[in-house]
CSV table of C-alpha atoms in Angstrom, one decimal:
chain,number,residue,atom,x,y,z
A,1,UNK,CA,0.0,0.0,0.0
A,2,UNK,CA,1.2,3.4,1.0
A,3,UNK,CA,4.4,2.1,2.6
A,4,UNK,CA,5.5,0.5,-0.7
A,5,UNK,CA,4.6,3.6,-2.6
A,6,UNK,CA,6.7,5.8,-0.2
A,7,UNK,CA,9.5,3.2,-0.5
A,8,UNK,CA,9.5,3.4,-4.3
A,9,UNK,CA,9.6,7.2,-4.2
A,10,UNK,CA,12.5,7.2,-1.8
A,11,UNK,CA,14.3,4.5,-3.8
A,12,UNK,CA,13.9,6.6,-6.9
A,13,UNK,CA,15.3,9.6,-5.0
A,14,UNK,CA,18.3,7.6,-3.8
A,15,UNK,CA,19.0,6.4,-7.4
A,16,UNK,CA,18.7,10.0,-8.6
A,17,UNK,CA,21.2,11.1,-5.9
A,18,UNK,CA,23.7,8.5,-7.1
A,19,UNK,CA,23.6,9.5,-10.7
A,20,UNK,CA,23.2,13.2,-10.1
A,21,UNK,CA,25.1,14.5,-7.1
A,22,UNK,CA,23.7,17.6,-5.4
A,23,UNK,CA,25.0,21.0,-6.3
A,24,UNK,CA,27.4,22.7,-3.9
A,25,UNK,CA,25.6,24.7,-1.3
A,26,UNK,CA,25.3,28.4,-2.0
A,27,UNK,CA,27.9,30.5,-0.1
A,28,UNK,CA,25.1,32.7,1.1
A,29,UNK,CA,23.8,29.8,3.3
A,30,UNK,CA,25.1,29.9,6.8
A,31,UNK,CA,27.0,26.8,8.1
A,32,UNK,CA,24.0,26.1,10.3
A,33,UNK,CA,21.6,25.9,7.3
A,34,UNK,CA,24.1,23.7,5.4
A,35,UNK,CA,24.4,21.3,8.3
A,36,UNK,CA,20.6,21.2,8.7
A,37,UNK,CA,20.2,20.4,5.0
A,38,UNK,CA,22.8,17.6,5.2
A,39,UNK,CA,21.0,16.2,8.3
A,40,UNK,CA,17.7,16.3,6.5
A,41,UNK,CA,19.1,14.2,3.6
A,42,UNK,CA,20.4,11.6,6.0
A,43,UNK,CA,17.0,11.5,7.8
A,44,UNK,CA,15.3,10.8,4.5
A,45,UNK,CA,17.7,8.0,4.0
A,46,UNK,CA,16.9,6.7,7.4
A,47,UNK,CA,13.2,6.8,6.4
A,48,UNK,CA,14.2,4.7,3.3
A,49,UNK,CA,15.7,2.1,5.6
A,50,UNK,CA,12.6,2.1,7.9
A,51,UNK,CA,10.4,1.5,4.9
A,52,UNK,CA,12.7,-1.1,3.4
A,53,UNK,CA,12.6,-3.1,6.7
A,54,UNK,CA,8.8,-3.0,6.7
A,55,UNK,CA,8.6,-4.1,3.0
A,56,UNK,CA,11.0,-7.0,3.8
A,57,UNK,CA,8.9,-7.8,6.9
A,58,UNK,CA,5.8,-8.0,4.8
A,59,UNK,CA,7.5,-10.1,2.1
A,60,UNK,CA,9.0,-12.7,4.4
A,61,UNK,CA,5.5,-13.5,5.8
A,62,UNK,CA,4.0,-13.7,2.3
A,63,UNK,CA,6.8,-16.0,1.2
A,64,UNK,CA,6.4,-18.2,4.3
A,65,UNK,CA,2.7,-18.6,3.6
A,66,UNK,CA,3.4,-19.7,0.0
A,67,UNK,CA,5.8,-22.4,1.2
A,68,UNK,CA,5.6,-23.8,4.7
A,69,UNK,CA,6.0,-21.5,7.7
A,70,UNK,CA,8.5,-22.6,10.3
A,71,UNK,CA,9.1,-21.9,14.0
A,72,UNK,CA,12.5,-20.6,13.1
A,73,UNK,CA,11.0,-18.1,10.7
A,74,UNK,CA,8.4,-17.1,13.3
A,75,UNK,CA,11.1,-16.6,15.9
A,76,UNK,CA,13.3,-14.5,13.6
A,77,UNK,CA,10.3,-12.4,12.5
A,78,UNK,CA,9.3,-11.3,16.0
A,79,UNK,CA,12.9,-11.0,17.4
A,80,UNK,CA,14.1,-8.9,14.4
A,81,UNK,CA,11.0,-6.7,14.6
A,82,UNK,CA,11.7,-5.9,18.2
A,83,UNK,CA,15.4,-5.2,17.5
A,84,UNK,CA,14.4,-2.9,14.6
A,85,UNK,CA,11.8,-1.0,16.8
A,86,UNK,CA,14.5,-0.3,19.4
A,87,UNK,CA,17.1,0.9,16.8
A,88,UNK,CA,15.1,3.9,15.7
A,89,UNK,CA,14.8,5.7,19.0
A,90,UNK,CA,18.4,4.7,19.8
A,91,UNK,CA,19.5,6.3,16.5
A,92,UNK,CA,17.7,9.6,17.4
A,93,UNK,CA,19.3,9.5,20.9
A,94,UNK,CA,22.8,9.0,19.4
A,95,UNK,CA,22.2,11.8,16.8
A,96,UNK,CA,21.2,14.5,19.3
A,97,UNK,CA,21.7,13.2,22.9
A,98,UNK,CA,20.9,16.6,24.6
A,99,UNK,CA,17.6,16.9,22.8
A,100,UNK,CA,16.5,13.3,22.3
A,101,UNK,CA,18.0,11.0,24.9
A,102,UNK,CA,15.3,11.2,27.6
A,103,UNK,CA,12.5,10.9,25.1
A,104,UNK,CA,14.2,7.9,23.4
A,105,UNK,CA,14.7,6.2,26.8
A,106,UNK,CA,11.0,6.7,27.7
A,107,UNK,CA,10.0,5.3,24.3
A,108,UNK,CA,12.3,2.3,24.7
A,109,UNK,CA,10.9,1.6,28.1
A,110,UNK,CA,7.4,1.8,26.6
A,111,UNK,CA,8.5,-0.7,23.9
A,112,UNK,CA,9.7,-3.0,26.6
A,113,UNK,CA,6.2,-2.9,28.1
A,114,UNK,CA,4.5,-3.7,24.8
A,115,UNK,CA,6.9,-6.4,23.8
A,116,UNK,CA,7.0,-8.2,27.2
A,117,UNK,CA,3.3,-8.1,27.6
A,118,UNK,CA,2.9,-9.4,24.1
A,119,UNK,CA,5.4,-12.2,24.5
A,120,UNK,CA,4.2,-13.2,28.0
A,121,UNK,CA,0.7,-13.5,26.8
A,122,UNK,CA,1.8,-15.6,23.8
A,123,UNK,CA,4.0,-17.8,26.0
A,124,UNK,CA,1.2,-18.6,28.4
A,125,UNK,CA,-1.3,-19.0,25.6
A,126,UNK,CA,1.0,-21.6,24.0
A,127,UNK,CA,1.3,-23.4,27.4
A,128,UNK,CA,-2.4,-23.7,27.4
A,129,UNK,CA,-2.5,-25.2,23.9
A,130,UNK,CA,-3.8,-22.0,22.3
A,131,UNK,CA,-2.7,-21.2,18.8
A,132,UNK,CA,-3.0,-18.1,16.5
A,133,UNK,CA,-6.4,-16.5,17.0
A,134,UNK,CA,-9.0,-16.5,14.3
A,135,UNK,CA,-8.4,-12.8,13.8
A,136,UNK,CA,-4.7,-13.4,13.0
A,137,UNK,CA,-4.6,-16.9,11.4
A,138,UNK,CA,-1.2,-16.3,9.7
A,139,UNK,CA,0.7,-15.5,12.9
A,140,UNK,CA,3.2,-18.0,14.2
A,141,UNK,CA,2.2,-17.4,17.8
A,142,UNK,CA,-0.9,-16.3,19.7
A,143,UNK,CA,-1.3,-12.7,18.8
A,144,UNK,CA,-2.9,-10.3,21.2
A,145,UNK,CA,-3.4,-6.9,19.4
A,146,UNK,CA,-3.2,-3.5,20.9
A,147,UNK,CA,-3.4,0.2,20.1
A,148,UNK,CA,0.2,0.4,18.9
A,149,UNK,CA,1.0,-2.2,16.3
A,150,UNK,CA,3.3,-2.3,13.3
A,151,UNK,CA,1.4,0.2,11.1
A,152,UNK,CA,1.2,2.7,13.8
A,153,UNK,CA,4.8,2.3,14.7
A,154,UNK,CA,5.8,2.8,11.1
A,155,UNK,CA,3.7,5.9,10.8
A,156,UNK,CA,5.4,7.4,13.9
A,157,UNK,CA,8.9,6.4,12.7
A,158,UNK,CA,8.2,8.1,9.4
A,159,UNK,CA,7.0,11.2,11.1
A,160,UNK,CA,10.1,11.2,13.2
A,161,UNK,CA,12.3,11.1,10.1
A,162,UNK,CA,10.3,13.8,8.3
A,163,UNK,CA,10.1,16.1,11.3
A,164,UNK,CA,13.1,15.3,13.5
A,165,UNK,CA,12.8,18.4,15.7
A,166,UNK,CA,9.5,16.9,16.8
A,167,UNK,CA,11.1,13.7,17.9
A,168,UNK,CA,10.7,14.3,21.7
A,169,UNK,CA,7.0,15.1,21.3
A,170,UNK,CA,6.4,12.2,19.0
A,171,UNK,CA,8.3,9.8,21.2
A,172,UNK,CA,6.4,10.9,24.4
A,173,UNK,CA,3.1,10.7,22.6
A,174,UNK,CA,3.8,7.2,21.2
A,175,UNK,CA,5.1,6.1,24.5
A,176,UNK,CA,1.8,7.1,26.1
A,177,UNK,CA,-0.1,5.1,23.4
A,178,UNK,CA,2.3,2.1,24.1
A,179,UNK,CA,1.5,2.5,27.8
A,180,UNK,CA,-2.2,2.1,26.9
A,181,UNK,CA,-1.4,-1.0,24.9
A,182,UNK,CA,0.6,-2.5,27.7
A,183,UNK,CA,-2.1,-1.7,30.3
A,184,UNK,CA,-4.8,-3.4,28.1
A,185,UNK,CA,-2.7,-6.5,27.6
A,186,UNK,CA,-2.0,-6.7,31.4
A,187,UNK,CA,-5.7,-6.4,32.0
A,188,UNK,CA,-6.5,-9.1,29.5
A,189,UNK,CA,-3.8,-11.4,30.8
A,190,UNK,CA,-5.0,-10.9,34.4
A,191,UNK,CA,-8.5,-11.8,33.5
A,192,UNK,CA,-7.8,-14.4,30.9
A,193,UNK,CA,-5.3,-16.5,32.9
A,194,UNK,CA,-7.2,-17.3,36.0
């Protein structure tokens, strides 16, 4: 859908950049403006990597469904997703620690809440012999949804790359949404596993 279209547009931009290098910056631009323009280009390339990872994530599931899904593939899918999700706020914290480190740490803590509540529920569901729910028949483990899933995470990551000065606000806002997801999963787990 939209992710593939954005990915294609950014890929075309990257190809254009390779065959047509950018002109030298005007001398009238201050060093601060030139650094900002350079940073903006790198953030767009970061967005390209975010979209590429999501395209690959979608393709690996489609390929698995055409062949025969394996537990190894299911394990790698979820583990690599969580590592990817952690890498984006970490990159923003490294790029501008004074401005972004606290917001990145809060978002990473929120991601720990969503991932552990997700995996804890899936583990206990498997222990009870439950398999993928009817709503998510192609998942390799029991999938308990929430407010903040892959599409929402991708949209927030894209916004972070497009408007990097808003990173702290976007991170705090998404951390709050992740907190709601964690709370709802804890509630479901408490009531479900009696």
